[in-house]
Structures are given as structure tokens and as C-alpha cells.
CSV table of C-alpha atoms in Angstrom, one decimal:
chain,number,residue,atom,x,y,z
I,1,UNK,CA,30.0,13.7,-43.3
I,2,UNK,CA,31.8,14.7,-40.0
I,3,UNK,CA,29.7,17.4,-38.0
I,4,UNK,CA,31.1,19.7,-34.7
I,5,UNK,CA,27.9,18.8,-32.9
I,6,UNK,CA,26.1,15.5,-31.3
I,7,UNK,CA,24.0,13.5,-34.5
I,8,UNK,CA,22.0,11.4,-33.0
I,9,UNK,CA,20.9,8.1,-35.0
I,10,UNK,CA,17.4,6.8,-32.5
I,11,UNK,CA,16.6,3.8,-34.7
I,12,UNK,CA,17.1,1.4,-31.6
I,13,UNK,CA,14.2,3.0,-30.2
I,14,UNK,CA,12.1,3.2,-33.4
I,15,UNK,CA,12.8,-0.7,-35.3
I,16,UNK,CA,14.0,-2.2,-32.5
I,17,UNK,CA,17.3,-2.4,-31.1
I,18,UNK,CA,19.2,-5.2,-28.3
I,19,UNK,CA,20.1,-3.6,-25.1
I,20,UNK,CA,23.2,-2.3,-25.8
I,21,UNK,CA,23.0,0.0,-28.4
I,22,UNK,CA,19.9,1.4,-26.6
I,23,UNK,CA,22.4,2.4,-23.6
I,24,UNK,CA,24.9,3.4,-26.5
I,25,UNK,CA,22.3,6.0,-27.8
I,26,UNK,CA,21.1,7.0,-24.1
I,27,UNK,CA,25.0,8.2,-23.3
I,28,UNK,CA,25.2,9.7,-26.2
I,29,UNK,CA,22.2,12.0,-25.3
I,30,UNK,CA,23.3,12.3,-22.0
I,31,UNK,CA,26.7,13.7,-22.9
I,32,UNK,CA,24.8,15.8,-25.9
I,33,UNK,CA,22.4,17.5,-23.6
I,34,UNK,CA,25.1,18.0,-20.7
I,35,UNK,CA,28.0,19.5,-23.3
I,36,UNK,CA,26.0,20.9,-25.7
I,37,UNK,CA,21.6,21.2,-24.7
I,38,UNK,CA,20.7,20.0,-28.5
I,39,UNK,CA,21.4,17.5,-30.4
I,40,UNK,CA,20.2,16.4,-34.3
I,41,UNK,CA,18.2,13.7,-34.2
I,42,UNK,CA,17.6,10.8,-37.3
I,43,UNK,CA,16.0,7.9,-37.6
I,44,UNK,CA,13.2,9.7,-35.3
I,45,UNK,CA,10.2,7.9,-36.7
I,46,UNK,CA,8.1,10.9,-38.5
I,47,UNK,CA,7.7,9.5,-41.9
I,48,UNK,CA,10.1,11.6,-44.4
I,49,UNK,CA,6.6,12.1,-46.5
I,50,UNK,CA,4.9,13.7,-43.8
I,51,UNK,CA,7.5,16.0,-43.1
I,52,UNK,CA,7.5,16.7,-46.7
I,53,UNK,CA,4.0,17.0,-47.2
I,54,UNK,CA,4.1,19.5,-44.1
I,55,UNK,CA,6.7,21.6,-45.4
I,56,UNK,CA,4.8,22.0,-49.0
I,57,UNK,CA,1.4,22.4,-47.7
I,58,UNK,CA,2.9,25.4,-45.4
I,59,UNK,CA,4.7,27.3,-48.0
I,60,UNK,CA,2.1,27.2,-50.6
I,61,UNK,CA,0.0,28.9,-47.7
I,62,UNK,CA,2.5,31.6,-47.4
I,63,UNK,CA,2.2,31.9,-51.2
I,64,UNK,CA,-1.2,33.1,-51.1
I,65,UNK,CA,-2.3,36.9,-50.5
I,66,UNK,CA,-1.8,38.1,-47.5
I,67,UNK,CA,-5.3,39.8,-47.6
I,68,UNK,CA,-6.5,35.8,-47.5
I,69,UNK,CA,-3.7,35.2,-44.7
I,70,UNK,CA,-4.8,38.2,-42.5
I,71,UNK,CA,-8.3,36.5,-42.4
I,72,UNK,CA,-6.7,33.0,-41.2
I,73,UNK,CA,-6.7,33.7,-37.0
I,74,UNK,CA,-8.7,33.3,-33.6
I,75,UNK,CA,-11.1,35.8,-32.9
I,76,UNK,CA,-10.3,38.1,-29.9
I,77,UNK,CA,-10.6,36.8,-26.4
I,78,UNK,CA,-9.8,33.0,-27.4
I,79,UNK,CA,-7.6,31.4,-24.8
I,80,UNK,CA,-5.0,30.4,-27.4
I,81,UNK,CA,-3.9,32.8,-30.2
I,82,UNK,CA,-3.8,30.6,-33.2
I,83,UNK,CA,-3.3,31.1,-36.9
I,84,UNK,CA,-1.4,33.6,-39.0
I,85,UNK,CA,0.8,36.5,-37.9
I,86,UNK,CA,3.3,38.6,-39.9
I,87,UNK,CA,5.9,40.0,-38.3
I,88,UNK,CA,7.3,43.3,-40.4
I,89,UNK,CA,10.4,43.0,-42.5
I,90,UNK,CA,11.1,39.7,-40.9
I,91,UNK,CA,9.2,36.6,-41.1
I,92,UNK,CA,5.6,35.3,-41.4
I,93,UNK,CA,4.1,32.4,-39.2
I,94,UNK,CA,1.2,30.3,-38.5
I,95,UNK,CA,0.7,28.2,-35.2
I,96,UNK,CA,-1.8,25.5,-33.8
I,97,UNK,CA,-2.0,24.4,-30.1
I,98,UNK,CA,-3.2,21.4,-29.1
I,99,UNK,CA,-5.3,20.4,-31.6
I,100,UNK,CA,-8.7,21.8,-30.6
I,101,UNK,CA,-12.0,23.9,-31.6
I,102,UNK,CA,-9.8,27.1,-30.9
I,103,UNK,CA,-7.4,26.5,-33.5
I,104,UNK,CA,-8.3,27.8,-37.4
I,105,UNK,CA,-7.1,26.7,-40.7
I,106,UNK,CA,-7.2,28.0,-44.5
I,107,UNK,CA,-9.6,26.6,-46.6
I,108,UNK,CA,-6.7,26.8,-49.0
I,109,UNK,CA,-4.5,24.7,-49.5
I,110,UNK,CA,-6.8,22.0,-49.6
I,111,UNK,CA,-5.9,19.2,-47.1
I,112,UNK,CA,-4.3,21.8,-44.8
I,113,UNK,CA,-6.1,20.7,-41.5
I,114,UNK,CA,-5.7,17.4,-42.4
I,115,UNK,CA,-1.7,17.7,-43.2
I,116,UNK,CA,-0.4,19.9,-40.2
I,117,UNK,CA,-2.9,17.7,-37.6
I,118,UNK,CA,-1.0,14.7,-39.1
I,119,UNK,CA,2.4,16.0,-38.1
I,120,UNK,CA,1.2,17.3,-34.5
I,121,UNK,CA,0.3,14.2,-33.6
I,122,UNK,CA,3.8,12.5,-35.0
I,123,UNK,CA,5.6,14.9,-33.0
I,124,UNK,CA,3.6,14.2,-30.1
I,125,UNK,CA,4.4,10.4,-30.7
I,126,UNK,CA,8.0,11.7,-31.2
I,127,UNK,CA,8.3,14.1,-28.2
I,128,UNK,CA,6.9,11.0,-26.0
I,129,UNK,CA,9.7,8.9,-26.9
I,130,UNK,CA,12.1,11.8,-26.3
I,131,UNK,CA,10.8,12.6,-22.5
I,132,UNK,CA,11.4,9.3,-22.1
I,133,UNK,CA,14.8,8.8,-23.8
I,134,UNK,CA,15.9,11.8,-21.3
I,135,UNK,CA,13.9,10.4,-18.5
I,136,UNK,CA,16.5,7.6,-18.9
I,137,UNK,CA,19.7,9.9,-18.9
I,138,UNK,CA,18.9,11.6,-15.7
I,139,UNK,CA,18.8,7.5,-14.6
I,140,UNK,CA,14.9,8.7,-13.2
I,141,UNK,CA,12.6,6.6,-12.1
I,142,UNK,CA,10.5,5.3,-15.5
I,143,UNK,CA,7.8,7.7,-15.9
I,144,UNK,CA,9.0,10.6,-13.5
I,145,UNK,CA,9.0,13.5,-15.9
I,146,UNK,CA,5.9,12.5,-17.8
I,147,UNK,CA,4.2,12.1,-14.2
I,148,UNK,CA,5.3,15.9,-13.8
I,149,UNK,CA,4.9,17.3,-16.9
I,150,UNK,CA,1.1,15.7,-17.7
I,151,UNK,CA,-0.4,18.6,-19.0
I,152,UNK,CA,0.0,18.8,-22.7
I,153,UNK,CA,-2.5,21.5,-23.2
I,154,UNK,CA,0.2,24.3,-23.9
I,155,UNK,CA,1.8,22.9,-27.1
I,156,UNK,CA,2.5,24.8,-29.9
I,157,UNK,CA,3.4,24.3,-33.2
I,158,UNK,CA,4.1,26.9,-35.6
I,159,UNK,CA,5.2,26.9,-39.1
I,160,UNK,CA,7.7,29.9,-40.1
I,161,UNK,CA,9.0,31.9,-43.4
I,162,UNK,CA,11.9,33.7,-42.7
I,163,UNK,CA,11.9,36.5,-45.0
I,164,UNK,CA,15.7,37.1,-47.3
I,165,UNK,CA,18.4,38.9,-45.2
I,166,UNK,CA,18.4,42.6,-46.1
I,167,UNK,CA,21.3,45.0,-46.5
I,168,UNK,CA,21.3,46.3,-42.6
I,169,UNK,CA,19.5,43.1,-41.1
I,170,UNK,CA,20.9,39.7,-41.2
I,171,UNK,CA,18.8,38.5,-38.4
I,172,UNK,CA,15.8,36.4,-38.5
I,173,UNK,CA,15.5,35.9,-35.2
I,174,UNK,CA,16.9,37.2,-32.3
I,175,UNK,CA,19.3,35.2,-29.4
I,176,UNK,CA,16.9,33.4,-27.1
I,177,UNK,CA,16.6,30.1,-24.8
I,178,UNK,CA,13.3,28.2,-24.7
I,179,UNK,CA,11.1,28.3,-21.6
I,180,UNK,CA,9.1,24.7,-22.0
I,181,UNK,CA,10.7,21.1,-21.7
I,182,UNK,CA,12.3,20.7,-25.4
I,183,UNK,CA,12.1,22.0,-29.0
I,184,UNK,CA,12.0,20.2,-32.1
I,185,UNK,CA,12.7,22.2,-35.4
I,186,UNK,CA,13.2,21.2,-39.1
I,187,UNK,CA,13.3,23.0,-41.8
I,188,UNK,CA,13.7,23.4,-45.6
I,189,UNK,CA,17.3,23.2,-46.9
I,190,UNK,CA,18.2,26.5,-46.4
I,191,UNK,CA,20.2,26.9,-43.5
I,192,UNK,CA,20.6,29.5,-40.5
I,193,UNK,CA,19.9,27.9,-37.5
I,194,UNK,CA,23.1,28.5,-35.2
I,195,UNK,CA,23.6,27.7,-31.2
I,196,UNK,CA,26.1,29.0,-28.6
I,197,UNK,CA,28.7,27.1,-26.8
I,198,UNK,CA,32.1,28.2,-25.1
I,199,UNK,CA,31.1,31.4,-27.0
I,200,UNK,CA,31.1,30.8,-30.4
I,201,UNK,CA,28.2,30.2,-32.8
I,202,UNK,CA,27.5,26.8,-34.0
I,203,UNK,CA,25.8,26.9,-37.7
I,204,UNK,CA,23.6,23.7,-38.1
I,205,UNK,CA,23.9,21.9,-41.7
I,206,UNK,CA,21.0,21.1,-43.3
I,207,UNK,CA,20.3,16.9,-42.9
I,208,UNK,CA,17.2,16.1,-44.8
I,209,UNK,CA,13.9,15.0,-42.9
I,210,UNK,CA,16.0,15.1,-39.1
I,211,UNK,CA,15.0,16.6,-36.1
I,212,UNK,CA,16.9,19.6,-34.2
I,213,UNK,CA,15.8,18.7,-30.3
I,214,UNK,CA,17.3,21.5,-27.7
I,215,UNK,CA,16.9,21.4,-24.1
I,216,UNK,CA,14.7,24.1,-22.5
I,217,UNK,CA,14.7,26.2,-19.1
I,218,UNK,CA,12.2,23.5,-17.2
I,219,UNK,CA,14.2,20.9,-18.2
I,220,UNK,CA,17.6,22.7,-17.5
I,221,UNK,CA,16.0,23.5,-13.7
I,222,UNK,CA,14.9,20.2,-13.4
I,223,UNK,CA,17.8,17.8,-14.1
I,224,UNK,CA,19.4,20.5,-11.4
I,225,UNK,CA,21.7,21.7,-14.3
I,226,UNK,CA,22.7,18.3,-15.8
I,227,UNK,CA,21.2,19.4,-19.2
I,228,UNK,CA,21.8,22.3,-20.3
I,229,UNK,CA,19.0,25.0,-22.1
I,230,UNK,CA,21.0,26.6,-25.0
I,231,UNK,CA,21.2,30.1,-26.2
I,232,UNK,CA,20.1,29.5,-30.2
I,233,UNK,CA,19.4,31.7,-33.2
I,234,UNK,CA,18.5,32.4,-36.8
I,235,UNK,CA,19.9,34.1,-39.4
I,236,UNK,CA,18.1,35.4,-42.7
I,237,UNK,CA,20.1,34.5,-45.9
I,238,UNK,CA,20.6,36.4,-48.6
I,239,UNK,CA,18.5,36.6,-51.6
I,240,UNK,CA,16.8,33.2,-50.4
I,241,UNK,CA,13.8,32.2,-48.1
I,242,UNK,CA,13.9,29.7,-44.8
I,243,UNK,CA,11.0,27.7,-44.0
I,244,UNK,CA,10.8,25.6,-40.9
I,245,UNK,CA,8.5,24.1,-38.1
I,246,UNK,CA,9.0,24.4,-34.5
I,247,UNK,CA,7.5,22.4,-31.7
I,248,UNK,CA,7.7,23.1,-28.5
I,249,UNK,CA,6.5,20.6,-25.6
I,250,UNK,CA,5.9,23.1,-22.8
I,251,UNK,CA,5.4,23.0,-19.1
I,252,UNK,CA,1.7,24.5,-18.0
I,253,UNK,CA,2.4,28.1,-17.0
I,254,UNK,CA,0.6,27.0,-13.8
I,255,UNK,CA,3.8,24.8,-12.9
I,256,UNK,CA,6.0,25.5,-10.2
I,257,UNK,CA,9.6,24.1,-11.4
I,258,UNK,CA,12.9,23.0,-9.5
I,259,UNK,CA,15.3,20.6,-9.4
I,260,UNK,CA,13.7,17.0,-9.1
I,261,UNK,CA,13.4,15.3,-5.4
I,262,UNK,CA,14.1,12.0,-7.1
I,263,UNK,CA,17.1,13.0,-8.4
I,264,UNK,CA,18.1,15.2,-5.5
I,265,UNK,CA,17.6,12.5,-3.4
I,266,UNK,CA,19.5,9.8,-6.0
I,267,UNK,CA,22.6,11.8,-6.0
I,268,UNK,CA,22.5,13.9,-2.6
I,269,UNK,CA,23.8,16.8,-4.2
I,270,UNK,CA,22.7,20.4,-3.6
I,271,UNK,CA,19.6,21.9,-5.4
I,272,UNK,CA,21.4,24.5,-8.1
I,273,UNK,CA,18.0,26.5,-8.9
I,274,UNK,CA,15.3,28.4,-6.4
I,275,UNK,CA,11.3,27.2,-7.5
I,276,UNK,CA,10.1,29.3,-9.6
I,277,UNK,CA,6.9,29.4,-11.6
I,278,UNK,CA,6.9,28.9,-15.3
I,279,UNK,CA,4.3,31.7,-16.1
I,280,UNK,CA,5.9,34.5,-14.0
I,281,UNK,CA,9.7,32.8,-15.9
I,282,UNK,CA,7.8,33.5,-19.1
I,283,UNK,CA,6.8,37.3,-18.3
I,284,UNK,CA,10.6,37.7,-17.4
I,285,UNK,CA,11.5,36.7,-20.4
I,286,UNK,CA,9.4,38.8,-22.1
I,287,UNK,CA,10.2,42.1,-19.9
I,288,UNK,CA,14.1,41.5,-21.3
I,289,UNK,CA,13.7,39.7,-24.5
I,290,UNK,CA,16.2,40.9,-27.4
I,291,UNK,CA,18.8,41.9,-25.0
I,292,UNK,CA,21.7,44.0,-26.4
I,293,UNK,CA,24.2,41.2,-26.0
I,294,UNK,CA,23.5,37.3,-26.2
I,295,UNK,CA,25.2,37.0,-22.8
I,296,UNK,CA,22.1,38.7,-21.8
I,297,UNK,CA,19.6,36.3,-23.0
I,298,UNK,CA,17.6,35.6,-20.0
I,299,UNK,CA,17.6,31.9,-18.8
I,300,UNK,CA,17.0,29.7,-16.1
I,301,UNK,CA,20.6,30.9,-14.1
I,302,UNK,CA,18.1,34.0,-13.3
I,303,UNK,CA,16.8,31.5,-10.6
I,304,UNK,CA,20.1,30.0,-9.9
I,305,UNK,CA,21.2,29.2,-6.2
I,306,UNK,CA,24.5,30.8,-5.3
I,307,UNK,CA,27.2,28.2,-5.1
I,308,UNK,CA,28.8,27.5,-1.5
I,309,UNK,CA,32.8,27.5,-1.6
I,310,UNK,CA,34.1,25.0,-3.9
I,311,UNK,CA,30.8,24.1,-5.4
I,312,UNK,CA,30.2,24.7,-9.4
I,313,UNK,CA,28.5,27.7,-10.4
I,314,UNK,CA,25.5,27.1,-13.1
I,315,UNK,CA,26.7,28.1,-16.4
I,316,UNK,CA,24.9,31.2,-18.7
I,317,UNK,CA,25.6,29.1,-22.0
């Protein structure tokens, strides 16, 4: 099947691959994350039956009561909220951060603990490889972002339920760009995930047990606009339920970001973004979240340089 976005197949880097179709796949996430800021990854090396053991564990927890549900979060004052939320007339979600005392789990299903700290730590195996990978397409010295981005205290998982589209609300979730490194999401077959480019949405099929990986705003500042954070959303579906994961492998809200010295210095080009901090990008966000327009979406341009004559401007999406 022929899709109108970048499918990524990684197995050089997972069963072994000569050095060739390594550098095959490396272009082809550098032109992905440039032209487009996601890209569908397969081949990843998360075993399908985790995934799938994930996914069923998850819904059969949003099966149960939501009385029982309710009871599944941190207590107030925890450094990390953790557990279940509902949001009204919209979706349902649990998270986890790193795993850690803080975090709290149902005592049904059984195995639940077990299960979801399983897939953390495959998509912490995953989202090693990935920095890595992209490491590679900014042509960085080995080793540069993980160097920078050591802190992996901040990551979140969360599992969602995106309730059925209603009659005057098709939205599940609103137009928004991610503020940490990248994303992962999968999901269950139902579909709604959709990105912006050159204005249009993007609907993204449904390709069993693969990854969706989008650039964030860090990463976007960093590369000094080479990869590109994309504005993304999700749409309910009528008469059906969506369940999916997301991952995000953040940047410590005590990080200062701008575009990297060593690649600065590499290319001797002119630094497109200001420093900024990630916390005080994060509160922006949140002062202007669900903006009337996706052009709106708040992103890292907020902290963009102006261009000098002749130089190119940073792109909104």
C-alpha cells in the first residue's frame, strides 16, 4: 500500500543491516523530519505481543467503573500527577512517569503494573535508538543530544480512550505541537490521528503494531530548524472508540534550549531561534492552548530570530 507520508522500515538498526542501507534509512529520516516532522516507523523492535498485551490490558481498565478509576491517582502534593483522569465528554487517560514509587496502578487488571512497565522500558530502548538515529541526521557528533538531553526523569506515558464523535463535536483533541524531544504514539485500529503540512490535514492509516514518531519544539530549536515540530491532531469517530499510547521523551523543564553549538559551528550558519527555557515554553503553551485557528498553535517560531535580508524565515507548520 502506497501512503502520502514518510514509512519508515528501521530493521537495519534492529537485525542488523551493512552500511548502506543504514545510511539509506538515516536519509530517509532526515528528509522525513525536514519535509514533514513525523514519520511511521516499522520494524522498531517493541515486540508486536507487548504492544498488544498493552493495548488490552489498558482498555479492559477503562472498562471498569469509573468509581474504581477515580480511586486510581497520586495523592495531592506528589511531584508527578500520575494515574487516571477523565476529561468530560471527551476522552479518559491514565499516565506513568518514569517508572518510580510516585506512580500508582489498579489492582485490576491483574498484571497491569507488570504489562505497562514492560512497554516503558521498550520504548525507552526504542526512543534510545531514535535520539540516536536523529543524532546521525543532524551529522552530530555520536552522542551529542543524549549528552544534552540526559535527564529522563520527565517521561510520560499515557494510555488514552477517545470517547465516539458526537453530533456538534468531532474533535478529540485539539491542534497542538509537542514541547519535549519526540513522540511515539500507536494505537488501536481505529484511526484519527491527522498532521498539518502546506496546510492541509494529513489522516494517518492504521499499520498494525508501528510507531507514529513526530519531532517536537526542543528538537525543532535545536537542529536550528532542520527538523521540523509538526502541528498534529485527533479526531473522534463516530459511533466507535480510539485507544492509543503516547510517549513523550521530554527535555527537563529546567533546560535552557537553542540551536546546537556543534552544529552551528559545523555548518556556520546563523542561529534561527533565541534560548529559551523549556518550563517557561511549556507555561506559554499553556496560557494559549486551543487557539481559535491551528495557525495559532503555539510553537517554537514564538522564539524565532528575525531573518536578515535574504535569509529563510522559520516556518509555522
Amino acid at each position: 500500500m502506497a501512503y502520502n507520508y514518510p514509512v519508515i522500515d528501521l530493521a537495519p538498526f534492529i537485525t542488523g543491516g551493512d552500511a548502506k542501507k543504514k545510511e539509506e534509512v538515516i536519509e530517509k529520516l532526515r528528509e522525513a523530519c525536514s519535509d514533514y516532522g513525523f514519520f511511521v516507523a516499522v520494524n522498531h523492535g517493541i515486540p508486536d505481543q507487548i504492544m498488544d498485551k498493552t493495548m488490552d490490558a489498558t482498555i479492559d481498565f477503562f472498562n471498569l467503573d469509573l468509581e474504581e478509576k477515580l480511586n486510581i491517582t497520586t495523592p495531592p502534593g506528589a511531584p508527578f500527577a500520575a494515574g487516571y483522569t477523565k476529561e468530560p465528554a471527551k476522552s479518559e487517560h491514565w499516565q506513568m512517569c518514569t517508572p518510580a514509587p510516585t506512580n500508582v496502578f489498579p489492582a485490576n487488571p491483574p498484571h497491569f503494573k507488570e504489562t505497562t512497565e514492560e512497554m516503558w522500558w521498550k520504548l525507552d530502548e526504542a526512543a534510545v535508538l531514535v535520539q540516536s538515529l536523529l543524532n546521525d541526521c543532524l551529522r552530530l557528533p555520536k552522542g551529542t543530544l543524549a549528552k544534552y538531553n540526559d535527564d529522563r526523569g520527565t517521561d510520560v506515558l499515557m494510555g488514552f480512550h477517545y470517547l465516539p464523535a458526537t453530533e456538534t463535536d468531532q474533535t478529540a483533541v485539539n491542534a497542538h505541537r509537542d514541547s519535549g524531544l519526540f513522540t511515539f504514539v500507536f494505537g488501536n485500529e481505529v484511526e484519527g490521528l491527522e498532521f498539518l503540512k502546506d496546510g492541509e490535514w494529513i489522516p494517518i492509516d492504521h499499520i498494525p503494531h508501528s510507531l507514529v514518531i513526530n519531532v517536537a519544539d526542543a528538537l525543532q530549536a535545536l537542529s536550528n530548524d532542520k527538523m521540523k515540530s509538526p502541528t498534529h491532531r485527533i479526531l473522534a469517530q463516530p459511533g466507535i472508540s480510539r485507544y492509543a499510547f503516547v510517549y513523550a521523551y521530554l527535555v527537563a523543564e529546567d533546560k535552557w534550549v537553542e540551536p546546537m553549538p556543534e552544529l552551528i559551528g559545523q555548518t556556520n550558519e546563523s542561529p534561527k531561534f533565541k534560548k529559551f527555557n523549556i518550563k517557561e515554553h511549556m507555561a506559554l503553551k499553556h496560557v494559549f492552548k486551543n487557539p481559535p485557528h491551528w495557525n495559532d498553535v503555539v510553537g517554537v517560531h514564538y522564539h524565532a530570530i528575525a531573518p536578515s535580508v535574504g535569509a529563510t524565515a522559520v516556518t509555522t507548520n
